[in-house]
């Protein structure tokens, strides 16, 4: 069964292509400003963020699917990435043994409607099986700023 080796909420994920040691096509992912709290200016309000997931322990020789559900504190789906195809890794590119192969999946969530303060969650489903859930609180920035002035 697939497992999540890493997960992070952040402001943005930037990818940088690099060349080195005669290898073309290496990619470095820069995770910009890891987030501990989603902070829209007001709630209700919209908020944009990114996330990055490391997946391992799955068969990379076949096509797999990934589904991501971002849910509010009442488990209502705010936004969803459905049935994202993960194609097989090309045989001529992969040099790692099967048991060590993994992928990194990064995505942006733009203008998600944050209707309530509270604990939101990201449910990760791999080949129709839930493999993990990650929570993050949402609290309005305006309340935090005003609270600091008191």
PDB file of C-alpha atoms in Angstrom:
ATOM      1  CA  UNK A   1       0.000   0.000   0.000  1.00  0.00           C
ATOM      2  CA  UNK A   2       1.228   3.514  -0.807  1.00  0.00           C
ATOM      3  CA  UNK A   3       2.358   5.675   2.067  1.00  0.00           C
ATOM      4  CA  UNK A   4       2.926   9.376   2.548  1.00  0.00           C
ATOM      5  CA  UNK A   5       6.575  10.046   3.308  1.00  0.00           C
ATOM      6  CA  UNK A   6       6.149  13.828   3.675  1.00  0.00           C
ATOM      7  CA  UNK A   7       3.453  16.487   3.572  1.00  0.00           C
ATOM      8  CA  UNK A   8       3.601  20.272   3.930  1.00  0.00           C
ATOM      9  CA  UNK A   9       1.287  23.256   3.496  1.00  0.00           C
ATOM     10  CA  UNK A  10       3.082  26.352   2.149  1.00  0.00           C
ATOM     11  CA  UNK A  11       2.561  29.638   0.311  1.00  0.00           C
ATOM     12  CA  UNK A  12       4.031  28.335  -2.927  1.00  0.00           C
ATOM     13  CA  UNK A  13       6.127  25.576  -4.486  1.00  0.00           C
ATOM     14  CA  UNK A  14       8.638  26.716  -7.090  1.00  0.00           C
ATOM     15  CA  UNK A  15      10.483  24.277  -9.285  1.00  0.00           C
ATOM     16  CA  UNK A  16      13.937  24.933 -10.655  1.00  0.00           C
ATOM     17  CA  UNK A  17      15.523  22.834 -13.393  1.00  0.00           C
ATOM     18  CA  UNK A  18      19.232  22.207 -12.889  1.00  0.00           C
ATOM     19  CA  UNK A  19      21.985  20.454 -14.770  1.00  0.00           C
ATOM     20  CA  UNK A  20      24.800  18.678 -13.060  1.00  0.00           C
ATOM     21  CA  UNK A  21      26.968  15.595 -13.246  1.00  0.00           C
ATOM     22  CA  UNK A  22      25.983  15.179 -16.871  1.00  0.00           C
ATOM     23  CA  UNK A  23      22.310  14.698 -15.963  1.00  0.00           C
ATOM     24  CA  UNK A  24      19.740  16.896 -17.674  1.00  0.00           C
ATOM     25  CA  UNK A  25      16.316  17.364 -16.157  1.00  0.00           C
ATOM     26  CA  UNK A  26      17.006  17.332 -12.434  1.00  0.00           C
ATOM     27  CA  UNK A  27      14.406  19.383 -10.617  1.00  0.00           C
ATOM     28  CA  UNK A  28      14.745  21.164  -7.298  1.00  0.00           C
ATOM     29  CA  UNK A  29      11.548  22.073  -5.487  1.00  0.00           C
ATOM     30  CA  UNK A  30      11.629  25.173  -3.301  1.00  0.00           C
ATOM     31  CA  UNK A  31       8.874  25.244  -0.692  1.00  0.00           C
ATOM     32  CA  UNK A  32       8.154  28.911   0.008  1.00  0.00           C
ATOM     33  CA  UNK A  33       6.991  29.886   3.500  1.00  0.00           C
ATOM     34  CA  UNK A  34       5.712  26.695   5.169  1.00  0.00           C
ATOM     35  CA  UNK A  35       2.331  27.354   6.782  1.00  0.00           C
ATOM     36  CA  UNK A  36       1.161  26.440  10.276  1.00  0.00           C
ATOM     37  CA  UNK A  37      -2.127  28.370   9.916  1.00  0.00           C
ATOM     38  CA  UNK A  38      -4.255  29.422   6.939  1.00  0.00           C
ATOM     39  CA  UNK A  39      -4.754  33.174   7.419  1.00  0.00           C
ATOM     40  CA  UNK A  40      -7.257  34.788   5.075  1.00  0.00           C
ATOM     41  CA  UNK A  41      -7.708  38.486   5.812  1.00  0.00           C
ATOM     42  CA  UNK A  42     -11.257  37.836   7.001  1.00  0.00           C
ATOM     43  CA  UNK A  43     -13.485  34.801   7.448  1.00  0.00           C
ATOM     44  CA  UNK A  44     -15.447  34.158   5.391  1.00  0.00           C
ATOM     45  CA  UNK A  45     -12.879  34.894   2.722  1.00  0.00           C
ATOM     46  CA  UNK A  46     -10.765  33.264   0.056  1.00  0.00           C
ATOM     47  CA  UNK A  47      -7.224  32.018   0.540  1.00  0.00           C
ATOM     48  CA  UNK A  48      -4.583  30.607  -1.802  1.00  0.00           C
ATOM     49  CA  UNK A  49      -1.867  28.176  -0.789  1.00  0.00           C
ATOM     50  CA  UNK A  50       0.142  25.215  -2.044  1.00  0.00           C
ATOM     51  CA  UNK A  51       0.968  21.789  -0.704  1.00  0.00           C
ATOM     52  CA  UNK A  52       3.624  19.187  -1.361  1.00  0.00           C
ATOM     53  CA  UNK A  53       3.297  15.440  -0.821  1.00  0.00           C
ATOM     54  CA  UNK A  54       5.954  12.732  -0.977  1.00  0.00           C
ATOM     55  CA  UNK A  55       4.535   9.314  -1.898  1.00  0.00           C
ATOM     56  CA  UNK A  56       6.364   5.991  -1.665  1.00  0.00           C
ATOM     57  CA  UNK A  57       5.814   2.218  -1.405  1.00  0.00           C
ATOM     58  CA  UNK A  58       3.657   1.800  -4.508  1.00  0.00           C
ATOM     59  CA  UNK A  59       4.049   0.149  -7.891  1.00  0.00           C
ATOM     60  CA  UNK A  60       5.603   2.766 -10.177  1.00  0.00           C
ATOM     61  CA  UNK A  61       5.437   0.468 -13.211  1.00  0.00           C
ATOM     62  CA  UNK A  62       1.662   0.947 -13.592  1.00  0.00           C
ATOM     63  CA  UNK A  63      -0.644   3.969 -13.763  1.00  0.00           C
ATOM     64  CA  UNK A  64      -1.968   5.076 -10.395  1.00  0.00           C
ATOM     65  CA  UNK A  65      -4.494   7.737  -9.408  1.00  0.00           C
ATOM     66  CA  UNK A  66      -4.425  10.383  -6.728  1.00  0.00           C
ATOM     67  CA  UNK A  67      -7.350  12.298  -5.237  1.00  0.00           C
ATOM     68  CA  UNK A  68      -7.002  15.201  -2.818  1.00  0.00           C
ATOM     69  CA  UNK A  69      -9.955  16.575  -0.828  1.00  0.00           C
ATOM     70  CA  UNK A  70      -9.601  19.832   1.087  1.00  0.00           C
ATOM     71  CA  UNK A  71     -12.327  19.853   3.755  1.00  0.00           C
ATOM     72  CA  UNK A  72     -13.681  22.412   6.196  1.00  0.00           C
ATOM     73  CA  UNK A  73     -14.157  21.833   9.963  1.00  0.00           C
ATOM     74  CA  UNK A  74     -17.545  20.207   9.215  1.00  0.00           C
ATOM     75  CA  UNK A  75     -15.977  17.816   6.628  1.00  0.00           C
ATOM     76  CA  UNK A  76     -17.626  19.629   3.715  1.00  0.00           C
ATOM     77  CA  UNK A  77     -15.391  19.481   0.636  1.00  0.00           C
ATOM     78  CA  UNK A  78     -14.071  22.979  -0.136  1.00  0.00           C
ATOM     79  CA  UNK A  79     -12.120  21.927  -3.209  1.00  0.00           C
ATOM     80  CA  UNK A  80     -10.970  18.651  -4.708  1.00  0.00           C
ATOM     81  CA  UNK A  81      -8.428  17.300  -7.156  1.00  0.00           C
ATOM     82  CA  UNK A  82     -10.127  14.201  -8.529  1.00  0.00           C
ATOM     83  CA  UNK A  83      -8.542  11.186 -10.178  1.00  0.00           C
ATOM     84  CA  UNK A  84      -5.210  12.783 -11.028  1.00  0.00           C
ATOM     85  CA  UNK A  85      -3.392  10.214 -13.189  1.00  0.00           C
ATOM     86  CA  UNK A  86       0.119   9.269 -12.105  1.00  0.00           C
ATOM     87  CA  UNK A  87       1.645   7.596 -15.180  1.00  0.00           C
ATOM     88  CA  UNK A  88       4.183   4.780 -14.873  1.00  0.00           C
ATOM     89  CA  UNK A  89       7.792   5.861 -14.528  1.00  0.00           C
ATOM     90  CA  UNK A  90       9.726   5.383 -17.785  1.00  0.00           C
ATOM     91  CA  UNK A  91      11.869   2.252 -17.609  1.00  0.00           C
ATOM     92  CA  UNK A  92      14.881   3.940 -19.186  1.00  0.00           C
ATOM     93  CA  UNK A  93      14.877   6.761 -16.603  1.00  0.00           C
ATOM     94  CA  UNK A  94      14.427   4.815 -13.388  1.00  0.00           C
ATOM     95  CA  UNK A  95      17.600   3.422 -11.864  1.00  0.00           C
ATOM     96  CA  UNK A  96      16.406   2.892  -8.302  1.00  0.00           C
ATOM     97  CA  UNK A  97      15.156  -0.507  -7.172  1.00  0.00           C
ATOM     98  CA  UNK A  98      11.352  -0.707  -7.142  1.00  0.00           C
ATOM     99  CA  UNK A  99      11.116  -0.599  -3.331  1.00  0.00           C
ATOM    100  CA  UNK A 100      12.933   2.795  -3.194  1.00  0.00           C
ATOM    101  CA  UNK A 101      11.024   4.624  -5.909  1.00  0.00           C
ATOM    102  CA  UNK A 102       8.855   7.564  -4.935  1.00  0.00           C
ATOM    103  CA  UNK A 103       7.313  10.716  -6.317  1.00  0.00           C
ATOM    104  CA  UNK A 104       6.694  14.258  -5.150  1.00  0.00           C
ATOM    105  CA  UNK A 105       3.310  15.777  -5.984  1.00  0.00           C
ATOM    106  CA  UNK A 106       2.877  19.553  -5.669  1.00  0.00           C
ATOM    107  CA  UNK A 107      -0.279  21.560  -6.287  1.00  0.00           C
ATOM    108  CA  UNK A 108      -1.728  25.019  -5.825  1.00  0.00           C
ATOM    109  CA  UNK A 109      -5.128  25.676  -4.303  1.00  0.00           C
ATOM    110  CA  UNK A 110      -6.238  29.112  -5.482  1.00  0.00           C
ATOM    111  CA  UNK A 111      -9.001  31.173  -3.877  1.00  0.00           C
ATOM    112  CA  UNK A 112     -10.377  28.416  -1.669  1.00  0.00           C
ATOM    113  CA  UNK A 113     -13.412  29.672   0.222  1.00  0.00           C
ATOM    114  CA  UNK A 114     -12.682  29.632   3.943  1.00  0.00           C
ATOM    115  CA  UNK A 115     -16.145  30.040   5.467  1.00  0.00           C
ATOM    116  CA  UNK A 116     -15.382  29.179   9.106  1.00  0.00           C
ATOM    117  CA  UNK A 117     -12.542  29.438  11.579  1.00  0.00           C
ATOM    118  CA  UNK A 118     -11.416  26.032  12.726  1.00  0.00           C
ATOM    119  CA  UNK A 119      -9.491  22.953  11.731  1.00  0.00           C
ATOM    120  CA  UNK A 120      -9.415  22.210   7.986  1.00  0.00           C
ATOM    121  CA  UNK A 121      -8.025  18.970   6.572  1.00  0.00           C
ATOM    122  CA  UNK A 122      -6.455  17.568   3.437  1.00  0.00           C
ATOM    123  CA  UNK A 123      -7.521  13.977   2.760  1.00  0.00           C
ATOM    124  CA  UNK A 124      -5.180  12.015   0.471  1.00  0.00           C
ATOM    125  CA  UNK A 125      -6.657   9.112  -1.508  1.00  0.00           C
ATOM    126  CA  UNK A 126      -4.394   6.865  -3.594  1.00  0.00           C
ATOM    127  CA  UNK A 127      -5.989   4.347  -5.971  1.00  0.00           C
ATOM    128  CA  UNK A 128      -9.353   4.838  -4.202  1.00  0.00           C
ATOM    129  CA  UNK A 129      -7.895   4.150  -0.745  1.00  0.00           C
ATOM    130  CA  UNK A 130      -7.481   6.849   1.917  1.00  0.00           C
ATOM    131  CA  UNK A 131      -3.822   6.843   2.958  1.00  0.00           C
ATOM    132  CA  UNK A 132      -3.577   9.961   5.111  1.00  0.00           C
ATOM    133  CA  UNK A 133      -5.145  13.137   6.391  1.00  0.00           C
ATOM    134  CA  UNK A 134      -3.389  16.348   7.421  1.00  0.00           C
ATOM    135  CA  UNK A 135      -4.975  19.161   9.409  1.00  0.00           C
ATOM    136  CA  UNK A 136      -4.328  22.886   9.495  1.00  0.00           C
ATOM    137  CA  UNK A 137      -6.213  25.590  11.410  1.00  0.00           C
ATOM    138  CA  UNK A 138      -7.757  28.595   9.683  1.00  0.00           C
ATOM    139  CA  UNK A 139      -7.999  31.872  11.538  1.00  0.00           C
ATOM    140  CA  UNK A 140      -8.555  35.348  10.078  1.00  0.00           C
ATOM    141  CA  UNK A 141      -5.540  37.621   9.810  1.00  0.00           C
ATOM    142  CA  UNK A 142      -7.642  40.679  10.668  1.00  0.00           C
ATOM    143  CA  UNK A 143      -8.545  39.209  14.091  1.00  0.00           C
ATOM    144  CA  UNK A 144      -4.879  38.411  14.756  1.00  0.00           C
ATOM    145  CA  UNK A 145      -3.794  41.960  13.834  1.00  0.00           C
ATOM    146  CA  UNK A 146      -6.554  43.607  15.872  1.00  0.00           C
ATOM    147  CA  UNK A 147      -5.849  41.290  18.811  1.00  0.00           C
ATOM    148  CA  UNK A 148      -2.191  42.353  18.788  1.00  0.00           C
ATOM    149  CA  UNK A 149      -3.204  46.044  19.017  1.00  0.00           C
ATOM    150  CA  UNK A 150      -5.269  45.508  22.186  1.00  0.00           C
TER     151      UNK A 150
END
